[in-house]
Coordinates of C-alpha atoms and ligand atoms in Angstrom, one line a residue:
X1 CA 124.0 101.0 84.4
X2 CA 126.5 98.3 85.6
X3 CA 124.3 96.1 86.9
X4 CA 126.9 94.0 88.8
X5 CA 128.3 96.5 90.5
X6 CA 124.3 97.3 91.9
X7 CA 124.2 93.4 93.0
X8 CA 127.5 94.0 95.1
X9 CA 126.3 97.1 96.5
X10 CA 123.2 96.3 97.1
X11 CA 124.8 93.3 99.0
X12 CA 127.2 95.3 100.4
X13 CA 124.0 97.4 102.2
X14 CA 123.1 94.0 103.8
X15 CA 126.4 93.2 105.0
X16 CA 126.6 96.6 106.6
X17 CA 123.7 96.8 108.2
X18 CA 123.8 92.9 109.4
X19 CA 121.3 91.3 107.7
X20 CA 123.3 89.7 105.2
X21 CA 121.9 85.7 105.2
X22 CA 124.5 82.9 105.6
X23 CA 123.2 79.5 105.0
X24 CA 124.1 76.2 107.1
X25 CA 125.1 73.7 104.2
X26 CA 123.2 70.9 105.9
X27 CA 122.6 67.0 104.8
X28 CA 120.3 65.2 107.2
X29 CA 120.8 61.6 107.7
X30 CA 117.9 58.7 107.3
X31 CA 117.4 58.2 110.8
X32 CA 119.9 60.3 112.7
X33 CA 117.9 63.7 113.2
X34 CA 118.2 66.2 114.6
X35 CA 121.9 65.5 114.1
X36 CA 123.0 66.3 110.2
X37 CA 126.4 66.8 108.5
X38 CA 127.0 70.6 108.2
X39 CA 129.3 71.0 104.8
X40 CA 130.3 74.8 105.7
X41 CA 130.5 73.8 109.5
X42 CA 132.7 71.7 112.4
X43 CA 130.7 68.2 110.7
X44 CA 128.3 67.0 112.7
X45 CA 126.0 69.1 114.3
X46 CA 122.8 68.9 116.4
X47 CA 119.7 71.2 114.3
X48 CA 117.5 73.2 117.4
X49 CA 116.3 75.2 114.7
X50 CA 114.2 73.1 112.5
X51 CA 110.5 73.2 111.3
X52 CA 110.8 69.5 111.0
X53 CA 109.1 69.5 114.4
X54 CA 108.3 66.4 114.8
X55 CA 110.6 64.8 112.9
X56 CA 108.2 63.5 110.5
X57 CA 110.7 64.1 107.4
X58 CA 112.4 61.1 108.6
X59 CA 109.7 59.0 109.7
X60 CA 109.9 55.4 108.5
X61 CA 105.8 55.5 107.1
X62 CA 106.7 58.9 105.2
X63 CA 109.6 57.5 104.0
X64 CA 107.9 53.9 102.5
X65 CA 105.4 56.4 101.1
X66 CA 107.1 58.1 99.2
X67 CA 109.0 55.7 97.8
X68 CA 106.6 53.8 96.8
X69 CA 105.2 56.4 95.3
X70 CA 108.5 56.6 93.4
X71 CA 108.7 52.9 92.4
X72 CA 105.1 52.6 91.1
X73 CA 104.4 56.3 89.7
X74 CA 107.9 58.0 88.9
X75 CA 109.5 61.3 89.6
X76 CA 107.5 64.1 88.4
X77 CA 103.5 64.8 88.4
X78 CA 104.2 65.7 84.3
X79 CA 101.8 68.9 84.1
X80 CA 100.1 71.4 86.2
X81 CA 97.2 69.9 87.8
X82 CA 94.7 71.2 85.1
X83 CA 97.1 69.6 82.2
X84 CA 97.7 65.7 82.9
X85 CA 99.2 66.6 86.5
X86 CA 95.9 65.9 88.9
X87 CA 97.1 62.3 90.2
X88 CA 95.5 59.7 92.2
X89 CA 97.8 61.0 94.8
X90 CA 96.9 64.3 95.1
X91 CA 93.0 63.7 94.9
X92 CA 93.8 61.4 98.0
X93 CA 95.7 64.0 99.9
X94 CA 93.4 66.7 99.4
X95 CA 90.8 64.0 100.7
X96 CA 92.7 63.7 103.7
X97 CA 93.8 67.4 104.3
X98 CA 89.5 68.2 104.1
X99 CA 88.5 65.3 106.6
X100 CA 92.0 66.6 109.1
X101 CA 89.9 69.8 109.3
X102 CA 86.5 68.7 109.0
X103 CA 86.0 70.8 105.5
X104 CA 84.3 69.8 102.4
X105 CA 87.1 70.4 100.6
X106 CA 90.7 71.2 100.4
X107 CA 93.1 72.7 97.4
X108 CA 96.9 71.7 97.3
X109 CA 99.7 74.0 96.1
X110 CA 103.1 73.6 96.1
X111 CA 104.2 75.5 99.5
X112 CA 102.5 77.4 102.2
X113 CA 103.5 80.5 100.8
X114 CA 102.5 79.7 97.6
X115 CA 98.6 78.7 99.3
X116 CA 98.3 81.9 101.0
X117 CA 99.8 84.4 98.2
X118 CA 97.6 82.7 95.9
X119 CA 94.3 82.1 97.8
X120 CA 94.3 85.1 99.3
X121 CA 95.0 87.0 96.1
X122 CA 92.4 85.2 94.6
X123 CA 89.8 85.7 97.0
X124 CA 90.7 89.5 97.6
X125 CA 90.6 90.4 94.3
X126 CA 87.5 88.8 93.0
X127 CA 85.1 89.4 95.6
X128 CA 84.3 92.6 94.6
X129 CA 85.1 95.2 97.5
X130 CA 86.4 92.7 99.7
X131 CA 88.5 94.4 102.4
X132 CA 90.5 92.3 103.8
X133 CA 91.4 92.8 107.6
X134 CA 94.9 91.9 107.8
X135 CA 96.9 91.0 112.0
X136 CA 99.8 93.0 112.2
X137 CA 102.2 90.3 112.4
X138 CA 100.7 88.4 109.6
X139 CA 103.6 86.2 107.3
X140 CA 104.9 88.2 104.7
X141 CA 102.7 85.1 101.9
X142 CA 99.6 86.5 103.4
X143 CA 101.4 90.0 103.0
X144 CA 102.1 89.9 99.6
X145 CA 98.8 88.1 98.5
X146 CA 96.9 90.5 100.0
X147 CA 98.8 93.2 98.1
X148 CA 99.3 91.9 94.9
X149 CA 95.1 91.6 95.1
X150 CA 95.3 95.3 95.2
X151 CA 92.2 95.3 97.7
X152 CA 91.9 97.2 100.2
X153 CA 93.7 96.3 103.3
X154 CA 93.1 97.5 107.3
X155 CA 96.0 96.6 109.7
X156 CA 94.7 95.7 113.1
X157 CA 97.1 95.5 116.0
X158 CA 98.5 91.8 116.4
X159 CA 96.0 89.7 118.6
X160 CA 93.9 92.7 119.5
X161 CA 90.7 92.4 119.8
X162 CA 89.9 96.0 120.4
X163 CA 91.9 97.4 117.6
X164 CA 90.2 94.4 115.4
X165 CA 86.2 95.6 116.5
X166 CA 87.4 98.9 116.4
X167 CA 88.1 98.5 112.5
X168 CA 85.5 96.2 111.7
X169 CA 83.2 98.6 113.2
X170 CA 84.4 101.7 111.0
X171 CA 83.8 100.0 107.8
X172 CA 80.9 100.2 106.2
X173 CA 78.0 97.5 107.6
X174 CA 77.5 96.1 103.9
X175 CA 81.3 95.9 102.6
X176 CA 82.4 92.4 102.2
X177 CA 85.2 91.8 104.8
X178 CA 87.6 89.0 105.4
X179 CA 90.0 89.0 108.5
X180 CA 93.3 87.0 107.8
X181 CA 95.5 85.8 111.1
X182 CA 97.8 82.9 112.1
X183 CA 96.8 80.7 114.7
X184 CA 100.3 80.2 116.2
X185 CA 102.8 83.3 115.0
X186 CA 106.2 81.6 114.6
X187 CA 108.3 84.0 116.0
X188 CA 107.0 85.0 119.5
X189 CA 105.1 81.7 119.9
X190 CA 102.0 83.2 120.8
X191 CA 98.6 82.0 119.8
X192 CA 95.8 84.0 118.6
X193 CA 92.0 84.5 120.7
X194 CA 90.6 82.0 117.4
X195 CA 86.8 81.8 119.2
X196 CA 86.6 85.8 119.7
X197 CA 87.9 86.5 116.5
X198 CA 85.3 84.1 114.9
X199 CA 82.9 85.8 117.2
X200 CA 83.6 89.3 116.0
X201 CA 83.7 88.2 112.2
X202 CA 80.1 86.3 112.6
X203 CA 79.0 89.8 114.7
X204 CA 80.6 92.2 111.8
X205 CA 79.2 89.7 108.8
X206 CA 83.1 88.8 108.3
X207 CA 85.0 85.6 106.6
X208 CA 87.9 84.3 108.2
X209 CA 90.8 82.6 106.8
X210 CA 93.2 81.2 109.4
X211 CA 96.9 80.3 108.5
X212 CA 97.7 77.1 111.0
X213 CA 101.0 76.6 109.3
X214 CA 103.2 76.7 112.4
X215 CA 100.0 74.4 114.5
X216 CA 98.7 72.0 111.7
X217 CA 99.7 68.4 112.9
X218 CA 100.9 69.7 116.5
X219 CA 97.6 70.6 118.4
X220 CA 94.0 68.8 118.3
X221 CA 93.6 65.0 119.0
X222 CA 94.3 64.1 115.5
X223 CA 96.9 67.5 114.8
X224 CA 94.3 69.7 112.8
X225 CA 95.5 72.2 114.5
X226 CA 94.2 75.0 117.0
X227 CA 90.8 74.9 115.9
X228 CA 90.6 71.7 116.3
X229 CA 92.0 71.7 119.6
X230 CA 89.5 74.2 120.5
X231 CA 86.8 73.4 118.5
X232 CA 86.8 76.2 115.6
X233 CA 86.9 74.8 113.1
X234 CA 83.8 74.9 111.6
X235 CA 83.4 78.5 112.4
X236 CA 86.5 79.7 110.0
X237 CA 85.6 79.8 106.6
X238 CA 89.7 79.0 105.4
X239 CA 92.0 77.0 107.2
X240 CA 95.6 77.0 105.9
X241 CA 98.5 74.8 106.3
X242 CA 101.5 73.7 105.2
X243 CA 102.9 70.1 104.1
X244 CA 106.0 71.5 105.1
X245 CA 107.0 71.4 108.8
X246 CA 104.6 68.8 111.2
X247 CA 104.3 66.8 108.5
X248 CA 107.8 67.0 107.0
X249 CA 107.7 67.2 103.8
X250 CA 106.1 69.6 101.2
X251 CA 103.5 71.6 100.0
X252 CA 100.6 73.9 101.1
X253 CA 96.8 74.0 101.1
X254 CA 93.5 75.2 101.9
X255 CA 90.8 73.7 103.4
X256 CA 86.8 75.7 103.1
X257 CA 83.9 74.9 101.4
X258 CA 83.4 73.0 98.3
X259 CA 82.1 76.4 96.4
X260 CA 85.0 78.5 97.8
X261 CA 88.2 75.5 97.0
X262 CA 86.5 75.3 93.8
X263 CA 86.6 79.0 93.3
X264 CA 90.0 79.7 94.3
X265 CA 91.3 76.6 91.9
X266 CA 89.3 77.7 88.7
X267 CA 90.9 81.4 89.3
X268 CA 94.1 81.2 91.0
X269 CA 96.9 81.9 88.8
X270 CA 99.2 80.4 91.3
X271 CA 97.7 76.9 91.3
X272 CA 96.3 76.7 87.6
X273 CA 99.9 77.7 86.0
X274 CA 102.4 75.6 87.5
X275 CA 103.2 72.5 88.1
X276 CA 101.4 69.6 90.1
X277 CA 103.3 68.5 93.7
X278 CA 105.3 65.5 92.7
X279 CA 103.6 62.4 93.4
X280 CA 105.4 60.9 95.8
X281 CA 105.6 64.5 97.6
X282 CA 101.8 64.1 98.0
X283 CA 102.1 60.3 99.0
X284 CA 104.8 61.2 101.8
X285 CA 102.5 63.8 103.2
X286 CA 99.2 61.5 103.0
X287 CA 101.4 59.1 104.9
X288 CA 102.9 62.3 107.4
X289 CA 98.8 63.6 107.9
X290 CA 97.4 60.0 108.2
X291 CA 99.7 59.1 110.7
X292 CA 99.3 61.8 112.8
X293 CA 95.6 61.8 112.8
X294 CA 95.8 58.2 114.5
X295 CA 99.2 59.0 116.7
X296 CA 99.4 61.8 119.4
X297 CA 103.2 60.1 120.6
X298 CA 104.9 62.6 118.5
X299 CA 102.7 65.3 120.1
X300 CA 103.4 64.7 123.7
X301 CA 107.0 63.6 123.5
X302 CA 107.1 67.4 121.8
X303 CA 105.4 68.8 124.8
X304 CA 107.3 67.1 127.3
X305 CA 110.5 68.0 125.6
X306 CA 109.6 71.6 125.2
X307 CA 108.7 71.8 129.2
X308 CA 111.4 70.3 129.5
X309 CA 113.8 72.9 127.8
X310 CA 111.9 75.4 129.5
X311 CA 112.5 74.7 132.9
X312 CA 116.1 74.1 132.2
X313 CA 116.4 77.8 130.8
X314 CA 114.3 78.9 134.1
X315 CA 116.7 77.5 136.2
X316 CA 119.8 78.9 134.6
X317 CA 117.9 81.8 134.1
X318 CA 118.3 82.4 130.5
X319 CA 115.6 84.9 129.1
X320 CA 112.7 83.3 127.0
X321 CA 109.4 84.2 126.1
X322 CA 106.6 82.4 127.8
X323 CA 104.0 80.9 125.4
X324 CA 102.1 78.6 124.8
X325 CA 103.6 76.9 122.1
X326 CA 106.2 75.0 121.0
X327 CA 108.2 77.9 119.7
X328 CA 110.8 78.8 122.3
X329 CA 112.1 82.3 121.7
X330 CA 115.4 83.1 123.8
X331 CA 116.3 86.9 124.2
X332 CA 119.6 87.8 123.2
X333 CA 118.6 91.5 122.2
X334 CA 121.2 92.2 120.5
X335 CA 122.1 91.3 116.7
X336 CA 126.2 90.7 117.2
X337 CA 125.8 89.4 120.1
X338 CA 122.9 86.6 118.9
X339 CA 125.3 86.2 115.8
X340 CA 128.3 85.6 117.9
X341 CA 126.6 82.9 120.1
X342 CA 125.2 81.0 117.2
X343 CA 128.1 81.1 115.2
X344 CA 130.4 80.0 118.6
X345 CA 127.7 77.2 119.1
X346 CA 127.8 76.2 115.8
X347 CA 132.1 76.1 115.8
X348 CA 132.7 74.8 119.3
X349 CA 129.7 72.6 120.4
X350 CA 128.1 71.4 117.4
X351 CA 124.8 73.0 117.6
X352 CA 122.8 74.8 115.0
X353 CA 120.7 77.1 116.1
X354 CA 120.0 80.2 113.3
X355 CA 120.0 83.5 114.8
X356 CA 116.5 85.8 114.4
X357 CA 117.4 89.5 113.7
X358 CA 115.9 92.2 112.2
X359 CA 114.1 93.0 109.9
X360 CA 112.5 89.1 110.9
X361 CA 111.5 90.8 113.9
X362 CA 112.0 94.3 115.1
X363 CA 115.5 95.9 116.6
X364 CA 116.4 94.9 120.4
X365 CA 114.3 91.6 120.4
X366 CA 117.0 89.5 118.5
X367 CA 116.9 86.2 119.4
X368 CA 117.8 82.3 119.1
X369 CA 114.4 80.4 118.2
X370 CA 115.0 76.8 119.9
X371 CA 112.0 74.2 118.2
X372 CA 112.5 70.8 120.5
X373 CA 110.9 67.7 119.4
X374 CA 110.5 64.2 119.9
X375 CA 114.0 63.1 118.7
X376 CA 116.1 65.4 120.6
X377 CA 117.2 63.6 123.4
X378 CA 118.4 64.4 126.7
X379 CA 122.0 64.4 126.5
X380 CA 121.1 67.1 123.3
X381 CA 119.0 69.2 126.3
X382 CA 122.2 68.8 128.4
X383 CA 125.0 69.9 125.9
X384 CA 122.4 72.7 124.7
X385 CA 122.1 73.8 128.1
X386 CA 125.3 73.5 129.3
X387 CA 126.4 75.5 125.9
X388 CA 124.2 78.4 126.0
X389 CA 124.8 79.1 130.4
X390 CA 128.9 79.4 129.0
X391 CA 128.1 82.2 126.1
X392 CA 125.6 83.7 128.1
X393 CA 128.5 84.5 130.8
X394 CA 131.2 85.1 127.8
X395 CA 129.0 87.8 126.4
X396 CA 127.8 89.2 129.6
X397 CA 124.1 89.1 128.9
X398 CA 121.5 89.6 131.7
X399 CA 119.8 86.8 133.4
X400 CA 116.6 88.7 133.8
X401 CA 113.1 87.3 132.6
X402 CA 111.8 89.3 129.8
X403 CA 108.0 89.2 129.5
X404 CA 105.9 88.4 126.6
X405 CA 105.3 91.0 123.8
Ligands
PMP1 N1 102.7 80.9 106.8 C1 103.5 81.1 107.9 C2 103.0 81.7 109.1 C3 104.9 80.7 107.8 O1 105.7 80.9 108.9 C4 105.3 80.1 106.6 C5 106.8 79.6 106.4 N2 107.7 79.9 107.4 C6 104.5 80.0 105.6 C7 103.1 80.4 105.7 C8 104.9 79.4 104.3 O2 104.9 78.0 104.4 P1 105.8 77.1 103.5 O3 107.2 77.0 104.2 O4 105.1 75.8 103.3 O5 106.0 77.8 102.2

């Protein structure tokens, strides 16, 4: 085989069909985000796209965190957390990450994905005849954790709680079950019915585990998230989050029980055999988590900006998905055309947005996924405006409201 010539053609099927990625080359600037330096681009441009949501990444506590953490402990953690890598650090975070969700415990890995392909995995395949009950629009960590567990695995519709009682019903009474779903889904914004679903797990004798990654320092007086907004938490048995976006840095984590955290870290492969979170990663996040449990500034400046982007796309028109989230989804419906207008933003107005296409969600619902936060300001909400009513004329795209999916 000339395995080169596979790699290009392989490629060469991407290209064709459209799904070929191109990356922004970006370097973001201590205290200048959302604008950054784009390498591959027109210089400087203004990120709408980020997962930084709050802009914690560049927050002056995160940043004296961590390097402190630098200063007084060094670069690396030196070992996986079993072998000489469990430091002060990370005992502390995990400390923090159980009281933010009002858990015994809590278990750090090194991303979200990494938390929920190993937890999951973990829990699936050791509890014998688990079946796990899977949302339909579940991320593709929870995906793969569930199948590399090899245990059984029922689909239910996304957010449906008929289709979810239905299949909890056709099981057998006495299987052990677990339903797995996301609080906030990042790419439609929409938020799952948390207290019915906790409802028909308790009803059907079910565990829950609940991935809050896109909600985890964004909702709840002190940003635990969903559940804690609505006061769930202590009815899911797994809360999942991620270091990663509200809180700007790295990492992922569960928080449950003491029996269960202790569980999934004496036989998950992907915590025990790899190596412990930086230090300082951990100390930036403490600093990220601890000073949104005390601050809800970030939280409302988000709100009011994302109302705020709203109603200027209502009034021009523009097509977006109502939610209620932070997530704003426009409609472009068409993969060229959403390529075009990001790649003309990007060129001739300085603004990064990444266009969605398929297979990241499904044919005819391509779209531009705007995240504002608290340091956009509002000559960005102007020039983004502004920008987006002129391509939406140049490519001759309706001005309809579409309705949630
Ligand atoms: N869960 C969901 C729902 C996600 O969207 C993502 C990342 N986009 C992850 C988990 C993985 O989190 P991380 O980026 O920290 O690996």
């Amino acid at each position: 085989m000339n395995y080169q010539e596979f790699f290009r053609s392989e490629l060469d099927g991407l290209r064709a069909e459209g799904n070929y990625r191109e990356f922004a080359e970006l370097e973001r600037r201590r205290g200048q985000f959302p604008q950054a330096n784009c390498y591959n681009g027109p210089g400087t441009v203004t990120v709408w796209c980020s997962n930084d949501y709050l802009g914690m990444g560049q927050h002056p506590a995160v940043l004296e965190a961590m390097h402190d953490a630098l200063d007084t402990t060094g670069a690396g953690a030196g070992g996986t957390r079993n072998i000489s890598g469990t430091t002060h650090a990370h005992v502390q975070l995990e400390a923090e990450l159980a009281d933010l969700h009002g858990k015994q415990s809590a278990l750090l890995f090194t991303s979200g994905y990494v938390s929920n392909w190993a937890a999951l995995g973990t829990l699936a395949s050791r509890i014998p005849g688990l079946v796990v009950l899977s949302d339909a629009l579940n991320h593709a960590s929870m995906i793969e954790g569930i199948r590399h567990s090899r245990a059984q695995k029922v689909i239910w519709k996304h957010n449906d709680l008929t289709d979810l009682e239905a299949k909890l019903a056709a099981l057998p009474a006495n299987a052990p079950k677990m339903i797995a779903f996301e609080s906030v889904y990042s790419m439609d914004g929409d938020i799952a019915p948390i207290k019915e679903i906790c409802d028909l797990a308790d009803k059907y004798g079910a565990m829950t585990y609940l991935d809050e990654v896109h909600a985890v320092g964004l909702y709840g007086p002190r940003g635990g998230g969903i559940a804690e907004r609505e006061g769930l938490m202590d009815r899911l048995t797994v809360i999942e989050g991620t270091l990663g976006k509200a809180f700007g840095v790295m990492g992922g984590y569960i928080a449950a029980s003491t029996e269960l955290c202790d569980f999934v870290r004496s036989f998950a492969s992907g915590f025990i055999f790899t190596t412990a979170l930086p230090p300082c990663v951990a100390a930036g996040a403490a600093a990220a988590v601890r000073h949104l449990k005390h601050s809800s500034e970030e939280r409302s400046q988000q709100q009011a900006r994302v109302a705020e982007v709203r109603a200027r796309l209502d009034a021009i028109g523009l097509p977006h998905i109502e939610n209620p989230s932070h997530i704003i989804p426009v409609m472009v419906g068409d993969p060229v055309k959403c390529k075009y207008i990001s790649d003309v933003l990007m060129r001739d107005h300085g603004i990064y947005i990444q266009p969605i296409n398929y297979p990241t969600v499904p044919k005819g619902t391509e779209r531009l996924r705007i995240t504002p936060s608290p340091v956009h300001s509002a000559e960005d909400v102007e020039r983004l405006i502004g920008a987006l009513e002129k391509l939406w004329a140049q490519c001759q795209l309706a001005r309809l409201p579409i309705a949630a999916q």
